[in-house]
């Protein structure tokens, strides 16, 4: 799957395009709207980007976990260098390794809360001008349908493509929404 980006100054055009895509069989978990006018997007019931997706929490948290893993390995290596033999000798090193790993992961996530994600940075100037970004995750077969539909929406300009979320994530979201609707 690939993610296709379209930019428009008119939120009405984005809303109409999303409705047309939904009518053509593109599912809601495949469509996202990135805008600085979150209240207006929510008011129109558009599928907005998750607020955490605008931040670099996951990427920075994983980077922190990797650093924590290296530091924890260093702590355990220190225990080995000092010839810790019994489980009682290893206990402080193991607890310190766990604490160092947890702290580095937490610190990475904390840093990520303060930084915008790469996808958000990519469109920061466009968003500051008041434009809206329509993002559609699609297979190559669906791309042809998207092109036909969006050809009728002159207010939407193609703005490139990128890596999409894995197909299993989208399928999981679709199944979860079906489950929620089926429950009383």
Short mmCIF file of C-alpha atoms in Angstrom, two decimals:
data_model
loop_
_atom_site.label_atom_id
_atom_site.label_comp_id
_atom_site.label_asym_id
_atom_site.label_seq_id
_atom_site.Cartn_x
_atom_site.Cartn_y
_atom_site.Cartn_z
CA UNK A 1 0.00 0.00 0.00
CA UNK A 2 1.02 3.57 -0.62
CA UNK A 3 -0.21 6.81 0.92
CA UNK A 4 -1.30 9.50 -1.54
CA UNK A 5 -1.47 13.15 -0.50
CA UNK A 6 -3.79 15.84 -1.86
CA UNK A 7 -3.83 19.49 -0.78
CA UNK A 8 -6.74 21.92 -0.88
CA UNK A 9 -7.55 25.34 0.53
CA UNK A 10 -11.26 24.44 0.60
CA UNK A 11 -12.43 22.10 3.36
CA UNK A 12 -15.75 21.68 1.52
CA UNK A 13 -13.85 20.16 -1.41
CA UNK A 14 -12.00 17.82 0.94
CA UNK A 15 -15.31 16.78 2.54
CA UNK A 16 -16.91 16.10 -0.85
CA UNK A 17 -13.85 14.15 -2.02
CA UNK A 18 -13.91 12.01 1.15
CA UNK A 19 -17.61 11.28 0.67
CA UNK A 20 -17.02 10.30 -2.96
CA UNK A 21 -14.12 8.04 -1.98
CA UNK A 22 -16.25 6.35 0.69
CA UNK A 23 -19.04 5.83 -1.85
CA UNK A 24 -16.52 4.23 -4.23
CA UNK A 25 -15.48 1.63 -1.65
CA UNK A 26 -12.43 3.23 -0.06
CA UNK A 27 -12.89 2.56 3.65
CA UNK A 28 -12.77 5.15 6.41
CA UNK A 29 -9.53 3.81 7.99
CA UNK A 30 -7.80 4.47 4.66
CA UNK A 31 -8.71 8.17 4.60
CA UNK A 32 -7.30 10.90 6.84
CA UNK A 33 -7.54 14.68 6.86
CA UNK A 34 -4.66 16.71 8.25
CA UNK A 35 -5.59 20.27 9.14
CA UNK A 36 -4.91 22.92 11.73
CA UNK A 37 -8.66 23.50 11.94
CA UNK A 38 -9.36 20.37 14.00
CA UNK A 39 -12.70 21.63 15.32
CA UNK A 40 -14.00 22.25 11.80
CA UNK A 41 -12.79 18.83 10.63
CA UNK A 42 -14.53 17.15 13.57
CA UNK A 43 -17.71 19.19 13.03
CA UNK A 44 -17.92 17.86 9.47
CA UNK A 45 -17.32 14.27 10.69
CA UNK A 46 -14.22 13.88 8.57
CA UNK A 47 -11.72 11.19 9.53
CA UNK A 48 -9.04 13.36 11.10
CA UNK A 49 -5.46 12.40 11.80
CA UNK A 50 -4.89 11.08 15.32
CA UNK A 51 -3.27 13.82 17.46
CA UNK A 52 -0.43 11.43 18.36
CA UNK A 53 0.31 10.98 14.65
CA UNK A 54 1.17 14.67 14.51
CA UNK A 55 3.85 14.08 17.15
CA UNK A 56 7.01 11.99 17.01
CA UNK A 57 6.19 9.93 20.13
CA UNK A 58 6.49 6.46 18.64
CA UNK A 59 9.62 7.08 16.59
CA UNK A 60 11.42 8.87 19.43
CA UNK A 61 10.25 6.30 21.96
CA UNK A 62 11.67 3.49 19.83
CA UNK A 63 14.91 5.40 19.45
CA UNK A 64 15.02 5.85 23.23
CA UNK A 65 14.37 2.11 23.68
CA UNK A 66 17.28 1.29 21.39
CA UNK A 67 19.57 3.60 23.34
CA UNK A 68 18.23 2.09 26.58
CA UNK A 69 18.93 -1.40 25.27
CA UNK A 70 22.54 -0.46 24.53
CA UNK A 71 22.95 1.17 27.95
CA UNK A 72 21.36 -1.83 29.69
CA UNK A 73 23.74 -4.14 27.85
CA UNK A 74 26.59 -1.93 29.07
CA UNK A 75 25.37 -2.26 32.66
CA UNK A 76 25.17 -6.05 32.34
CA UNK A 77 28.60 -6.11 30.71
CA UNK A 78 29.91 -4.18 33.71
CA UNK A 79 28.50 -6.92 35.96
CA UNK A 80 30.30 -9.52 33.89
CA UNK A 81 33.59 -7.54 34.03
CA UNK A 82 33.35 -7.37 37.83
CA UNK A 83 32.87 -11.16 37.94
CA UNK A 84 29.38 -11.26 39.39
CA UNK A 85 28.95 -14.97 40.06
CA UNK A 86 25.86 -15.60 42.16
CA UNK A 87 22.34 -14.41 41.56
CA UNK A 88 22.78 -12.08 44.52
CA UNK A 89 25.79 -10.47 42.81
CA UNK A 90 23.81 -9.99 39.58
CA UNK A 91 20.73 -8.53 41.27
CA UNK A 92 21.86 -4.85 41.36
CA UNK A 93 23.11 -5.01 37.78
CA UNK A 94 19.86 -6.51 36.48
CA UNK A 95 17.70 -3.98 38.32
CA UNK A 96 19.89 -1.12 37.15
CA UNK A 97 19.73 -2.40 33.55
CA UNK A 98 15.91 -2.54 33.73
CA UNK A 99 15.76 0.96 35.23
CA UNK A 100 18.14 2.39 32.61
CA UNK A 101 16.18 0.78 29.77
CA UNK A 102 12.86 2.09 31.11
CA UNK A 103 14.20 5.57 31.72
CA UNK A 104 15.74 5.85 28.24
CA UNK A 105 12.50 4.68 26.62
CA UNK A 106 10.43 7.11 28.69
CA UNK A 107 12.82 9.97 27.93
CA UNK A 108 12.66 9.19 24.20
CA UNK A 109 8.86 9.29 24.27
CA UNK A 110 8.91 12.46 26.33
CA UNK A 111 11.15 14.08 23.71
CA UNK A 112 8.80 12.86 20.97
CA UNK A 113 5.84 14.65 22.58
CA UNK A 114 7.66 17.94 22.00
CA UNK A 115 8.58 17.32 18.35
CA UNK A 116 6.37 17.14 15.26
CA UNK A 117 6.36 13.96 13.19
CA UNK A 118 8.13 13.85 9.82
CA UNK A 119 4.79 13.62 8.00
CA UNK A 120 3.51 16.72 9.80
CA UNK A 121 6.76 18.62 9.15
CA UNK A 122 6.44 17.75 5.46
CA UNK A 123 3.21 19.75 5.23
CA UNK A 124 3.88 22.38 7.93
CA UNK A 125 4.13 25.31 5.49
CA UNK A 126 1.01 24.22 3.61
CA UNK A 127 -0.93 23.88 6.87
CA UNK A 128 0.23 27.29 8.08
CA UNK A 129 -1.26 28.82 4.92
CA UNK A 130 -4.63 27.40 5.97
CA UNK A 131 -4.69 24.47 3.56
CA UNK A 132 -5.88 20.96 4.35
CA UNK A 133 -4.21 17.68 3.42
CA UNK A 134 -6.25 14.65 2.35
CA UNK A 135 -4.29 11.43 2.84
CA UNK A 136 -5.47 8.19 1.26
CA UNK A 137 -3.87 4.78 1.85
CA UNK A 138 -4.51 2.62 -1.20
CA UNK A 139 -3.45 -0.46 -3.13
CA UNK A 140 -2.38 -0.04 -6.78
CA UNK A 141 -5.86 -1.18 -7.91
CA UNK A 142 -7.55 1.38 -5.66
CA UNK A 143 -5.22 4.11 -6.94
CA UNK A 144 -6.94 3.96 -10.33
CA UNK A 145 -10.34 4.47 -8.66
CA UNK A 146 -8.95 7.35 -6.60
CA UNK A 147 -7.52 9.04 -9.70
CA UNK A 148 -10.89 8.80 -11.49
CA UNK A 149 -12.80 10.23 -8.54
CA UNK A 150 -10.38 13.03 -7.70
CA UNK A 151 -10.19 14.09 -11.35
CA UNK A 152 -13.61 15.67 -10.70
CA UNK A 153 -12.28 17.65 -7.74
CA UNK A 154 -10.24 20.48 -9.22
CA UNK A 155 -9.69 22.08 -5.81
CA UNK A 156 -7.55 19.11 -4.72
CA UNK A 157 -3.97 19.12 -5.96
CA UNK A 158 -1.77 16.01 -5.79
CA UNK A 159 1.06 16.54 -3.28
CA UNK A 160 3.05 13.34 -3.64
CA UNK A 161 3.03 9.95 -2.04
CA UNK A 162 4.70 8.07 0.77
CA UNK A 163 4.67 4.90 2.81
CA UNK A 164 1.26 3.88 4.09
CA UNK A 165 0.34 2.06 7.25
CA UNK A 166 0.52 -1.73 6.90
CA UNK A 167 -2.54 -3.32 5.36
CA UNK A 168 -3.15 -5.46 8.47
CA UNK A 169 -3.50 -2.28 10.58
CA UNK A 170 -6.14 -0.90 8.24
CA UNK A 171 -7.95 -4.26 8.18
CA UNK A 172 -7.88 -4.36 12.00
CA UNK A 173 -9.39 -0.89 12.21
CA UNK A 174 -12.07 -1.80 9.68
CA UNK A 175 -12.95 -4.97 11.63
CA UNK A 176 -13.01 -3.08 14.93
CA UNK A 177 -15.41 -0.47 13.50
CA UNK A 178 -17.66 -3.27 12.20
CA UNK A 179 -17.60 -4.93 15.62
CA UNK A 180 -18.50 -1.69 17.40
CA UNK A 181 -21.40 -1.03 15.03
CA UNK A 182 -22.71 -4.58 15.48
CA UNK A 183 -22.68 -4.44 19.26
CA UNK A 184 -25.79 -3.15 21.08
#
